[in-house]
Amino acid sequence: MSPPAVAVSVDLVLLTLRSGQLCVLLTGRAGADVWTLPGGFVDGDTDLDTAAARQLTDQAGVTGTGHLEQLRTYGGPHRGPRISGVSVAYLALLPDLLATVSAAAGRVCWRPVDELTTTAERVLAPDHQRIVADGVERARAKLEYTPLAAAFCEDEFTLADLRRVYEAAWGVALDPPNFRRKVLSTPGFVVPCGRRTSPRGGGRPAELYSRGAATALHPPLLRRSV
Amino acid sequence: MSPPAVAVSVDLVLLTLRSGQLCVLLTGRAGADVWTLPGGFVDGDTDLDTAAARQLTDQAGVTGTGHLEQLRTYGGPHRGPRISGVSVAYLALLPDLLATVSAAAGRVCWRPVDELTTTAERVLAPDHQRIVADGVERARAKLEYTPLAAAFCEDEFTLADLRRVYEAAWGVALDPPNFRRKVLSTPGFVVPCGRRTSPRGGGRPAELYSRGAATALHPPLLRRSV
DNA sequence: ACAAAAGTGTTGTCAATACACCCATGT
DNA sequence: ACATGGGTGTATTGACAACACTTTTGT
């Protein structure tokens, strides 16, 4: 008996920070009214991580570096009563710089994730809405115990930039001195560049840092509320 | 153009605690020399969680309650140069009681996970070995910030039982008084039954607890070493 | 030009808390 | 022998004050 043949797609949840808001990239097919996550079908002979990276450049038009990890796999007739198959979702965290790269094909737009989850307006198909929610929750959780917040920043960033990532993602205000102490006392989180920002709009120039080598934060940077 | 047809299987990493060691369930097909993870093919019309739960009872013979969650999806020609397809791995955490249930079909055995990862002997196919390693790592990590350690225990358990789960999974010794304080001060982790164990082999009878309603631990129970 | 004010980043202090380690007691 | 309760010193954290550096504003 041969195994059942299933259609497998890879879908991407691309998150970035735009003007202090966590945003997700949506693609709109020409003529259609509904927005979808970028993605496409894959065959069984390609590594999934490779396929996802390819979708990132082809479908979303992102070229530079960033974080990409598998999120979750959704199966069954989730996209509607007729359409079945398996969807392997990936989560990408990008700085705004990369996010501005134009898409290779079709229209794209960035939507604040709060809009999608709170509003009654249906911008996204229900299954894609759930995938986005899962991706956002994963990102929020991973900020606690990994240095992935730096993936939202440029290659060189200030501690205030990094702090604003946490504040936007968690929706809380963090004490700058305490945040600074915590980050600098966590080995491998950031490494100082030895330079400072050219002043942007007043205030003391901040020191510049780049991403460290750590893959996990010990101890973690816990959010107070659940 | 129609999407490529792919074979999709659901594979299970069943973990339990047997005599102080973290063990994984392997199945051996009759006649074959190699052990594999329990699993089977799925079609595109069934919810993956449902399919995994069915595999749990059919393939592994587990009937009672326990924890089951999706682990990760592996794609490409990972099982060998010829065999391709997508494998959706699930992670199950079970008490030893359920683990003793005989499999419905074929031979099964429990192997300590340390044996599989450290020994040079090849008990498992390389891809399945990686899936087990990922599952063990997920379990170890989740013990920190979720009450899932209780999933390894019976419905009623002592704090020493719970502590031994952490000690076996992490390979460290924990201070009983500190562990007790930490668990009891975490709301929703365990709820006291008001009874005590009948003394087993000397020593003061311990109080019995059952699983609480919490889904996450705040603050987490961190392991010291990385 | 100069001084004052406001904005931003950095350094320092202190109390509350959490934790590791150890001792004592009950069964 | 083991579970439980308590105590103490150290490390981490949260709240807040003080300082440093820059731009903007007012006279």
Short mmCIF file of C-alpha atoms (C1' of nucleotides) in Angstrom, two decimals:
data_model
loop_
_atom_site.label_atom_id
_atom_site.label_comp_id
_atom_site.label_asym_id
_atom_site.label_seq_id
_atom_site.Cartn_x
_atom_site.Cartn_y
_atom_site.Cartn_z
CA MET A 1 0.00 0.00 0.00
CA SER A 2 1.42 3.34 -0.98
CA PRO A 3 1.11 6.33 1.34
CA PRO A 4 -1.54 8.97 0.65
CA ALA A 5 -0.41 11.90 -1.49
CA VAL A 6 -0.64 15.22 0.33
CA ALA A 7 -0.10 18.80 -0.79
CA VAL A 8 2.50 20.45 1.45
CA SER A 9 3.04 24.20 1.56
CA VAL A 10 5.51 26.40 3.44
CA ASP A 11 4.04 29.62 4.81
CA LEU A 12 5.99 32.48 6.36
CA VAL A 13 5.22 34.75 9.29
CA LEU A 14 7.57 37.70 8.79
CA LEU A 15 7.71 40.04 11.77
CA THR A 16 9.43 43.38 12.03
CA LEU A 17 9.22 46.57 14.04
CA ARG A 18 7.86 49.61 12.24
CA SER A 19 7.47 52.82 14.20
CA GLY A 20 7.21 51.02 17.49
CA GLN A 21 4.68 48.44 16.36
CA LEU A 22 5.13 44.75 15.73
CA CYS A 23 4.08 44.15 12.12
CA VAL A 24 3.56 41.14 9.90
CA LEU A 25 4.04 40.96 6.15
CA LEU A 26 1.01 40.06 4.05
CA THR A 27 0.82 39.44 0.33
CA GLY A 28 -2.15 40.22 -1.87
CA ARG A 29 -2.67 38.36 -5.07
CA ALA A 30 -3.68 40.63 -7.92
CA GLY A 31 -7.43 40.99 -8.16
CA ALA A 32 -8.19 39.08 -4.97
CA ASP A 33 -9.60 40.95 -1.99
CA VAL A 34 -8.08 38.78 0.71
CA TRP A 35 -4.55 38.98 2.11
CA THR A 36 -2.47 35.89 2.75
CA LEU A 37 0.87 34.94 4.24
CA PRO A 38 3.69 34.56 1.72
CA GLY A 39 4.35 30.94 0.89
CA GLY A 40 4.11 28.19 -1.67
CA PHE A 41 4.06 24.48 -2.25
CA VAL A 42 7.09 22.27 -1.75
CA ASP A 43 8.01 18.82 -2.95
CA GLY A 44 9.21 16.03 -0.71
CA ASP A 45 12.83 16.16 -1.82
CA THR A 46 13.78 19.59 -0.53
CA ASP A 47 14.85 20.31 2.99
CA LEU A 48 12.13 22.39 4.64
CA ASP A 49 14.51 24.99 6.05
CA THR A 50 15.97 25.46 2.59
CA ALA A 51 12.54 25.77 1.06
CA ALA A 52 11.55 28.36 3.64
CA ALA A 53 14.70 30.39 3.02
CA ARG A 54 13.94 30.34 -0.68
CA GLN A 55 10.39 31.53 -0.07
CA LEU A 56 11.83 34.34 2.01
CA THR A 57 13.76 35.72 -0.95
CA ASP A 58 11.38 34.81 -3.76
CA GLN A 59 8.00 35.53 -2.21
CA ALA A 60 8.84 38.24 0.28
CA GLY A 61 11.83 39.78 -1.43
CA VAL A 62 14.03 39.71 1.65
CA THR A 63 17.70 39.37 0.86
CA GLY A 64 19.80 40.21 3.90
CA THR A 65 20.39 38.31 7.08
CA GLY A 66 17.76 37.69 9.69
CA HIS A 67 16.36 34.99 11.90
CA LEU A 68 14.34 32.16 10.41
CA GLU A 69 12.98 29.18 12.33
CA GLN A 70 10.25 26.64 11.97
CA LEU A 71 7.08 27.59 13.80
CA ARG A 72 4.56 24.77 13.59
CA THR A 73 2.81 22.51 11.13
CA TYR A 74 -0.91 22.71 10.53
CA GLY A 75 -2.86 19.90 8.95
CA GLY A 76 -6.31 18.86 7.90
CA PRO A 77 -8.99 20.90 6.20
CA HIS A 78 -7.93 24.09 7.97
CA ARG A 79 -8.14 26.52 5.13
CA GLY A 80 -11.75 25.77 4.40
CA PRO A 81 -14.04 22.81 4.03
CA ARG A 82 -12.77 21.99 0.55
CA ILE A 83 -9.09 22.78 0.69
CA SER A 84 -7.01 20.30 2.67
CA GLY A 85 -3.32 19.62 3.00
CA VAL A 86 -0.44 20.34 5.31
CA SER A 87 1.08 23.74 5.94
CA VAL A 88 4.52 24.10 7.52
CA ALA A 89 4.75 27.59 9.01
CA TYR A 90 8.05 29.41 9.50
CA LEU A 91 8.77 32.46 11.62
CA ALA A 92 11.16 35.18 10.48
CA LEU A 93 12.33 38.15 12.54
CA LEU A 94 13.75 41.02 10.53
CA PRO A 95 15.03 44.55 11.05
CA ASP A 96 13.03 47.27 9.41
CA LEU A 97 15.83 47.88 6.94
CA LEU A 98 15.37 44.47 5.34
CA ALA A 99 11.65 44.80 5.63
CA THR A 100 11.60 47.70 3.20
CA VAL A 101 12.90 45.55 0.39
CA SER A 102 10.24 45.37 -2.26
CA ALA A 103 8.62 42.06 -3.01
CA ALA A 104 9.64 40.25 -6.12
CA ALA A 105 6.12 39.48 -7.19
CA GLY A 106 2.75 40.93 -6.28
CA ARG A 107 1.62 43.43 -3.70
CA VAL A 108 2.80 43.28 -0.12
CA CYS A 109 1.92 45.25 2.98
CA TRP A 110 2.91 45.40 6.62
CA ARG A 111 0.08 45.22 9.14
CA PRO A 112 0.40 45.72 12.91
CA VAL A 113 -0.31 42.42 14.55
CA ASP A 114 -2.56 44.06 17.13
CA GLU A 115 -4.87 45.10 14.33
CA LEU A 116 -5.19 41.52 13.15
CA THR A 117 -5.86 39.91 16.49
CA THR A 118 -8.11 42.48 18.09
CA THR A 119 -10.20 43.87 15.31
CA ALA A 120 -13.37 42.21 14.21
CA GLU A 121 -12.54 43.00 10.60
CA ARG A 122 -11.44 39.90 8.80
CA VAL A 123 -8.27 40.73 6.93
CA LEU A 124 -6.90 37.23 6.93
CA ALA A 125 -8.29 33.72 6.52
CA PRO A 126 -8.98 32.13 9.91
CA ASP A 127 -6.18 29.60 9.64
CA HIS A 128 -3.64 32.25 8.66
CA GLN A 129 -4.85 34.39 11.52
CA ARG A 130 -4.11 31.58 13.91
CA ILE A 131 -0.66 31.03 12.39
CA VAL A 132 0.16 34.70 12.88
CA ALA A 133 -1.05 34.54 16.48
CA ASP A 134 1.11 31.50 17.12
CA GLY A 135 4.10 33.22 15.56
CA VAL A 136 3.67 36.35 17.63
CA GLU A 137 3.32 34.34 20.80
CA ARG A 138 6.46 32.36 19.92
CA ALA A 139 8.37 35.55 19.29
CA ARG A 140 7.20 37.10 22.56
CA ALA A 141 8.20 34.02 24.49
CA LYS A 142 11.57 33.68 22.81
CA LEU A 143 12.53 37.22 23.71
CA GLU A 144 12.66 36.04 27.29
CA TYR A 145 15.30 33.38 27.03
CA THR A 146 17.09 34.02 23.73
CA PRO A 147 18.93 37.04 22.32
CA LEU A 148 16.52 37.14 19.38
CA ALA A 149 15.43 40.68 20.15
CA ALA A 150 18.62 41.73 18.39
CA ALA A 151 17.28 40.11 15.21
CA PHE A 152 14.81 42.99 15.00
CA CYS A 153 17.67 45.51 15.04
CA GLU A 154 20.21 46.55 12.46
CA ASP A 155 23.69 45.08 12.64
CA GLU A 156 24.69 47.91 14.96
CA PHE A 157 22.20 49.16 17.49
CA THR A 158 21.91 50.98 20.78
CA LEU A 159 20.60 49.52 24.00
CA ALA A 160 17.61 51.83 23.64
CA ASP A 161 16.84 50.24 20.26
CA LEU A 162 16.98 46.83 21.88
CA ARG A 163 14.83 47.96 24.76
CA ARG A 164 12.21 49.33 22.40
CA VAL A 165 11.95 45.87 20.82
CA TYR A 166 10.96 44.40 24.15
CA GLU A 167 8.62 47.25 24.91
CA ALA A 168 6.85 46.97 21.57
CA ALA A 169 6.60 43.19 21.63
CA TRP A 170 5.45 42.92 25.23
CA GLY A 171 3.53 46.16 25.45
CA VAL A 172 5.24 47.20 28.66
CA ALA A 173 7.63 49.95 29.72
CA LEU A 174 11.04 48.86 30.91
CA ASP A 175 13.35 50.80 33.17
CA PRO A 176 16.33 51.87 31.03
CA PRO A 177 18.99 51.58 33.75
CA ASN A 178 17.85 48.14 34.85
CA PHE A 179 17.53 46.94 31.27
CA ARG A 180 21.03 48.12 30.56
CA ARG A 181 22.43 46.34 33.59
CA LYS A 182 20.65 43.11 32.72
CA VAL A 183 21.72 43.03 29.09
CA LEU A 184 25.34 43.90 29.78
CA SER A 185 25.59 41.35 32.57
CA THR A 186 24.35 38.56 30.30
CA PRO A 187 27.42 37.09 28.63
CA GLY A 188 27.28 36.95 24.85
CA PHE A 189 24.12 38.97 24.42
CA VAL A 190 25.72 42.06 22.88
CA VAL A 191 29.27 43.17 22.20
CA PRO A 192 30.24 46.86 22.26
CA CYS A 193 31.49 48.39 19.04
CA GLY A 194 33.41 51.13 20.80
CA ARG A 195 31.66 53.83 18.84
CA ARG A 196 28.69 56.05 19.40
CA THR A 197 25.69 57.09 17.39
CA SER A 198 25.73 60.40 15.63
CA PRO A 199 23.14 62.31 17.61
CA ARG A 200 19.67 61.92 16.18
CA GLY A 201 17.32 64.63 17.33
CA GLY A 202 18.77 65.63 20.64
CA GLY A 203 20.07 63.81 23.63
CA ARG A 204 23.30 62.19 24.55
CA PRO A 205 24.78 59.94 21.84
CA ALA A 206 24.34 56.27 22.72
CA GLU A 207 26.94 53.57 22.51
CA LEU A 208 26.67 51.11 19.65
CA TYR A 209 26.54 47.36 20.08
CA SER A 210 26.31 44.37 17.79
CA ARG A 211 24.87 40.90 18.30
CA GLY A 212 26.82 38.56 20.56
CA ALA A 213 27.51 34.87 20.14
CA ALA A 214 25.06 33.59 22.74
CA THR A 215 22.10 31.51 21.62
CA ALA A 216 20.35 31.52 24.98
CA LEU A 217 20.12 33.98 27.83
CA HIS A 218 21.17 32.83 31.28
CA PRO A 219 19.49 34.00 33.29
CA PRO A 220 16.48 34.93 31.13
CA LEU A 221 14.95 38.35 30.82
CA LEU A 222 11.54 37.66 32.26
CA ARG A 223 8.44 39.70 31.62
CA ARG A 224 6.63 40.51 34.79
CA SER A 225 3.04 39.89 33.79
CA VAL A 226 1.93 36.60 32.30
CA MET B 1 -0.37 23.65 -12.07
CA SER B 2 -1.24 21.25 -9.29
CA PRO B 3 0.92 21.04 -6.17
CA PRO B 4 3.44 18.21 -5.82
CA ALA B 5 2.20 15.11 -4.04
CA VAL B 6 4.14 14.35 -0.88
CA ALA B 7 4.06 11.46 1.58
CA VAL B 8 3.43 12.78 5.10
CA SER B 9 3.97 10.70 8.21
CA VAL B 10 3.44 11.38 11.90
CA ASP B 11 6.15 10.03 14.19
CA LEU B 12 6.03 9.91 17.97
CA VAL B 13 8.71 10.50 20.58
CA LEU B 14 7.28 8.90 23.71
CA LEU B 15 9.23 9.71 26.84
CA THR B 16 8.78 8.27 30.30
CA LEU B 17 10.76 7.73 33.47
CA ARG B 18 11.80 4.17 34.23
CA SER B 19 13.95 3.54 37.30
CA GLY B 20 15.32 7.03 37.31
CA GLN B 21 16.19 7.15 33.64
CA LEU B 22 14.54 9.08 30.84
CA CYS B 23 13.48 6.50 28.26
CA VAL B 24 12.03 6.59 24.77
CA LEU B 25 9.72 4.02 23.19
CA LEU B 26 10.97 2.25 20.07
CA THR B 27 9.12 -0.19 17.87
CA GLY B 28 10.72 -3.04 15.97
CA ARG B 29 9.09 -4.43 12.93
CA ALA B 30 9.08 -8.20 12.85
CA GLY B 31 12.18 -9.55 11.15
CA ALA B 32 13.89 -6.22 10.79
CA ASP B 33 17.01 -5.47 12.79
CA VAL B 34 16.53 -1.74 13.12
CA TRP B 35 14.35 0.06 15.64
CA THR B 36 12.14 2.98 14.67
CA LEU B 37 9.85 5.51 16.30
CA PRO B 38 6.17 4.59 16.30
CA GLY B 39 4.29 6.37 13.57
CA GLY B 40 2.51 6.10 10.27
CA PHE B 41 1.32 7.94 7.23
CA VAL B 42 -1.50 10.45 7.30
CA ASP B 43 -3.75 11.93 4.65
CA GLY B 44 -4.34 15.62 4.16
CA ASP B 45 -7.85 15.65 5.56
CA THR B 46 -7.15 14.75 9.16
CA ASP B 47 -6.09 17.19 11.82
CA LEU B 48 -2.47 16.44 12.76
CA ASP B 49 -3.10 16.49 16.51
CA THR B 50 -5.90 14.01 16.04
CA ALA B 51 -3.74 11.79 13.87
CA ALA B 52 -0.97 11.86 16.47
CA ALA B 53 -3.38 10.95 19.26
CA ARG B 54 -4.60 8.03 17.19
CA GLN B 55 -1.05 6.84 16.58
CA LEU B 56 -0.51 7.03 20.32
CA THR B 57 -3.20 4.48 20.98
CA ASP B 58 -2.86 2.34 17.87
CA GLN B 59 0.89 2.18 17.41
CA ALA B 60 2.14 2.60 20.94
CA GLY B 61 -0.81 1.12 22.81
CA VAL B 62 -1.12 4.04 25.22
CA THR B 63 -4.65 4.59 26.47
CA GLY B 64 -4.65 6.86 29.49
CA THR B 65 -4.03 10.54 29.82
CA GLY B 66 -0.72 12.18 29.20
CA HIS B 67 0.84 15.14 27.47
CA LEU B 68 1.06 15.25 23.69
CA GLU B 69 2.37 18.16 21.66
CA GLN B 70 3.81 18.77 18.26
CA LEU B 71 7.59 18.77 18.18
CA ARG B 72 8.85 19.69 14.74
CA THR B 73 8.50 18.79 11.10
CA TYR B 74 11.33 17.28 9.13
CA GLY B 75 11.46 17.33 5.35
CA GLY B 76 13.53 16.32 2.41
CA PRO B 77 15.47 13.12 1.83
CA HIS B 78 16.27 12.78 5.51
CA ARG B 79 15.63 9.09 5.95
CA GLY B 80 18.08 8.09 3.29
CA PRO B 81 19.06 9.08 -0.23
CA ARG B 82 16.09 7.28 -1.76
CA ILE B 83 13.29 7.84 0.70
CA SER B 84 11.90 11.35 0.78
CA GLY B 85 8.83 12.95 2.27
CA VAL B 86 7.77 14.98 5.27
CA SER B 87 7.67 13.73 8.83
CA VAL B 88 5.69 15.56 11.52
CA ALA B 89 7.13 14.58 14.89
CA TYR B 90 5.11 14.67 18.11
CA LEU B 91 6.35 14.55 21.67
CA ALA B 92 4.50 12.63 24.38
CA LEU B 93 5.31 12.63 28.09
CA LEU B 94 3.86 9.73 30.05
CA PRO B 95 3.97 8.26 33.54
CA ASP B 96 5.51 4.83 33.81
CA LEU B 97 2.09 3.37 34.54
CA LEU B 98 0.80 4.15 31.08
CA ALA B 99 4.12 3.20 29.60
CA THR B 100 3.68 -0.38 30.63
CA VAL B 101 0.67 -0.83 28.42
CA SER B 102 1.53 -3.33 25.77
CA ALA B 103 1.64 -2.24 22.17
CA ALA B 104 -1.20 -3.21 19.95
CA ALA B 105 1.01 -4.44 17.15
CA GLY B 106 4.62 -5.54 16.96
CA ARG B 107 7.46 -5.45 19.42
CA VAL B 108 8.24 -2.39 21.50
CA CYS B 109 11.01 -1.54 23.90
CA TRP B 110 12.03 1.34 26.14
CA ARG B 111 15.57 2.61 25.71
CA PRO B 112 17.31 5.17 27.93
CA VAL B 113 17.87 8.27 25.87
CA ASP B 114 21.44 8.59 27.10
CA GLU B 115 22.23 5.27 25.45
CA LEU B 116 20.99 6.53 22.12
CA THR B 117 22.78 9.84 22.09
CA THR B 118 26.12 8.87 23.59
CA THR B 119 26.81 5.41 22.33
CA ALA B 120 28.47 4.83 19.02
CA GLU B 121 26.21 1.86 18.43
CA ARG B 122 23.60 2.71 15.87
CA VAL B 123 20.26 1.61 17.24
CA LEU B 124 18.22 4.14 15.32
CA ALA B 125 18.27 5.62 11.85
CA PRO B 126 20.13 8.96 11.83
CA ASP B 127 17.02 11.04 11.23
CA HIS B 128 15.11 9.32 14.03
CA GLN B 129 18.08 9.80 16.30
CA ARG B 130 17.93 13.51 15.64
CA ILE B 131 14.19 13.59 16.27
CA VAL B 132 14.69 11.91 19.63
CA ALA B 133 17.44 14.36 20.51
CA ASP B 134 15.18 17.28 19.62
CA GLY B 135 12.37 15.81 21.68
CA VAL B 136 14.55 15.29 24.72
CA GLU B 137 15.89 18.81 24.46
CA ARG B 138 12.35 20.18 24.16
CA ALA B 139 11.27 18.22 27.21
CA ARG B 140 14.26 19.39 29.23
CA ALA B 141 13.62 22.99 28.29
CA LYS B 142 9.89 22.82 28.97
CA LEU B 143 10.44 21.53 32.48
CA GLU B 144 11.83 24.96 33.27
CA TYR B 145 8.85 27.08 32.50
CA THR B 146 5.86 24.72 32.40
CA PRO B 147 4.42 22.27 34.93
CA LEU B 148 4.97 19.41 32.49
CA ALA B 149 7.16 17.50 34.91
CA ALA B 150 3.91 16.36 36.49
CA ALA B 151 3.03 14.65 33.21
CA PHE B 152 5.71 12.08 34.03
CA CYS B 153 4.02 11.30 37.34
CA GLU B 154 0.90 9.37 38.24
CA ASP B 155 -2.26 11.29 38.99
CA GLU B 156 -1.21 11.52 42.62
CA PHE B 157 2.43 12.00 43.43
CA THR B 158 4.78 13.27 46.09
CA LEU B 159 7.09 16.23 45.76
CA ALA B 160 9.97 13.76 45.82
CA ASP B 161 8.51 12.03 42.76
CA LEU B 162 8.32 15.36 41.00
CA ARG B 163 11.82 16.25 42.05
CA ARG B 164 13.17 12.99 40.71
CA VAL B 165 11.70 13.88 37.31
CA TYR B 166 13.81 17.01 37.20
CA GLU B 167 16.86 15.20 38.50
CA ALA B 168 16.57 12.46 35.89
CA ALA B 169 15.86 14.77 32.99
CA TRP B 170 18.53 17.31 33.82
CA GLY B 171 21.08 14.97 35.36
CA VAL B 172 21.53 17.15 38.41
CA ALA B 173 20.79 16.85 42.11
CA LEU B 174 18.28 19.29 43.55
CA ASP B 175 18.02 20.35 47.15
CA PRO B 176 14.76 18.89 48.50
CA PRO B 177 13.85 21.80 50.80
CA ASN B 178 14.48 24.41 48.13
CA PHE B 179 12.59 22.40 45.53
CA ARG B 180 9.68 22.06 47.87
CA ARG B 181 9.54 25.77 48.59
CA LYS B 182 9.76 26.64 44.92
CA VAL B 183 7.02 24.29 43.78
CA LEU B 184 4.61 25.17 46.57
CA SER B 185 5.13 28.88 46.05
CA THR B 186 4.31 28.60 42.34
CA PRO B 187 0.54 29.06 42.05
CA GLY B 188 -1.27 26.31 40.17
CA PHE B 189 1.66 23.94 39.89
CA VAL B 190 0.36 21.28 42.30
CA VAL B 191 -2.63 21.00 44.59
CA PRO B 192 -2.46 19.03 47.85
CA CYS B 193 -4.71 16.00 48.18
CA GLY B 194 -4.68 16.15 51.97
CA ARG B 195 -3.49 12.57 52.26
CA ARG B 196 -0.14 10.89 52.68
CA THR B 197 1.62 7.95 51.17
CA SER B 198 1.66 4.70 53.01
CA PRO B 199 5.29 4.43 54.11
CA ARG B 200 7.33 2.67 51.47
CA GLY B 201 10.62 1.36 52.69
CA GLY B 202 11.21 3.56 55.70
CA GLY B 203 11.11 7.25 56.15
CA ARG B 204 8.43 9.76 56.91
CA PRO B 205 5.31 9.42 54.73
CA ALA B 206 5.15 12.18 52.15
CA GLU B 207 2.18 14.30 51.30
CA LEU B 208 0.33 13.57 48.08
CA TYR B 209 -0.32 16.15 45.40
CA SER B 210 -2.06 16.23 42.04
CA ARG B 211 -1.51 18.38 38.98
CA GLY B 212 -2.60 22.01 39.21
CA ALA B 213 -4.32 24.15 36.62
CA ALA B 214 -1.33 26.27 35.62
CA THR B 215 0.02 25.98 32.09
CA ALA B 216 3.16 28.02 32.73
CA LEU B 217 5.41 28.56 35.72
CA HIS B 218 5.96 32.08 36.96
CA PRO B 219 8.69 32.41 37.86
CA PRO B 220 10.32 29.47 36.06
CA LEU B 221 12.31 26.71 37.69
CA LEU B 222 15.69 27.35 36.12
CA ARG B 223 18.45 24.82 35.76
CA ARG B 224 21.73 26.27 36.85
CA SER B 225 24.09 25.01 34.19
CA VAL B 226 23.53 25.66 30.52
"C1'" DA C 1 26.38 84.62 21.15
"C1'" DC C 2 25.19 83.12 25.39
"C1'" DA C 3 22.34 80.95 28.89
"C1'" DA C 4 18.57 78.23 30.14
"C1'" DA C 5 15.56 74.33 29.27
"C1'" DA C 6 14.42 69.95 27.59
"C1'" DG C 7 15.53 65.32 25.84
"C1'" DT C 8 18.24 61.15 25.93
"C1'" DG C 9 21.68 57.96 27.63
"C1'" DT C 10 24.67 56.42 31.46
"C1'" DT C 11 26.20 55.63 36.32
"C1'" DG C 12 25.16 54.90 41.15
"C1'" DT C 13 22.48 53.68 45.39
"C1'" DC C 14 19.39 51.15 48.32
"C1'" DA C 15 15.79 48.03 49.84
"C1'" DA C 16 13.15 43.96 48.72
"C1'" DT C 17 13.31 39.67 47.01
"C1'" DA C 18 14.90 35.18 45.57
"C1'" DC C 19 18.09 31.67 46.01
"C1'" DA C 20 21.84 28.18 47.62
"C1'" DC C 21 23.52 26.04 51.43
"C1'" DC C 22 23.07 24.07 55.90
"C1'" DC C 23 20.86 22.52 60.36
"C1'" DA C 24 17.02 20.70 63.09
"C1'" DT C 25 12.99 17.90 63.83
"C1'" DG C 26 9.20 14.47 63.10
"C1'" DT C 27 7.82 9.89 61.55
"C1'" DA D 1 16.30 6.95 56.09
"C1'" DC D 2 13.49 10.18 54.43
"C1'" DA D 3 10.13 14.19 54.47
"C1'" DT D 4 9.45 18.53 56.26
"C1'" DG D 5 10.36 23.11 58.55
"C1'" DG D 6 13.37 26.89 59.56
"C1'" DG D 7 17.54 30.08 59.33
"C1'" DT D 8 21.42 32.69 57.16
"C1'" DG D 9 24.50 34.78 53.83
"C1'" DT D 10 24.85 35.93 48.94
"C1'" DA D 11 23.22 37.26 44.48
"C1'" DT D 12 19.71 39.27 41.64
"C1'" DT D 13 16.13 42.54 40.88
"C1'" DG D 14 13.05 46.84 40.99
"C1'" DA D 15 12.57 51.55 41.98
"C1'" DC D 16 14.63 55.78 41.91
"C1'" DA D 17 18.11 59.50 42.17
"C1'" DA D 18 22.07 61.76 40.08
"C1'" DC D 19 25.10 62.81 36.32
"C1'" DA D 20 26.72 63.45 31.27
"C1'" DC D 21 26.09 64.91 26.73
"C1'" DT D 22 23.43 66.94 23.02
"C1'" DT D 23 19.89 69.87 20.71
"C1'" DT D 24 16.44 73.43 21.06
"C1'" DT D 25 14.65 77.77 22.71
"C1'" DG D 26 14.79 82.53 24.45
"C1'" DT D 27 16.91 86.96 25.11
#
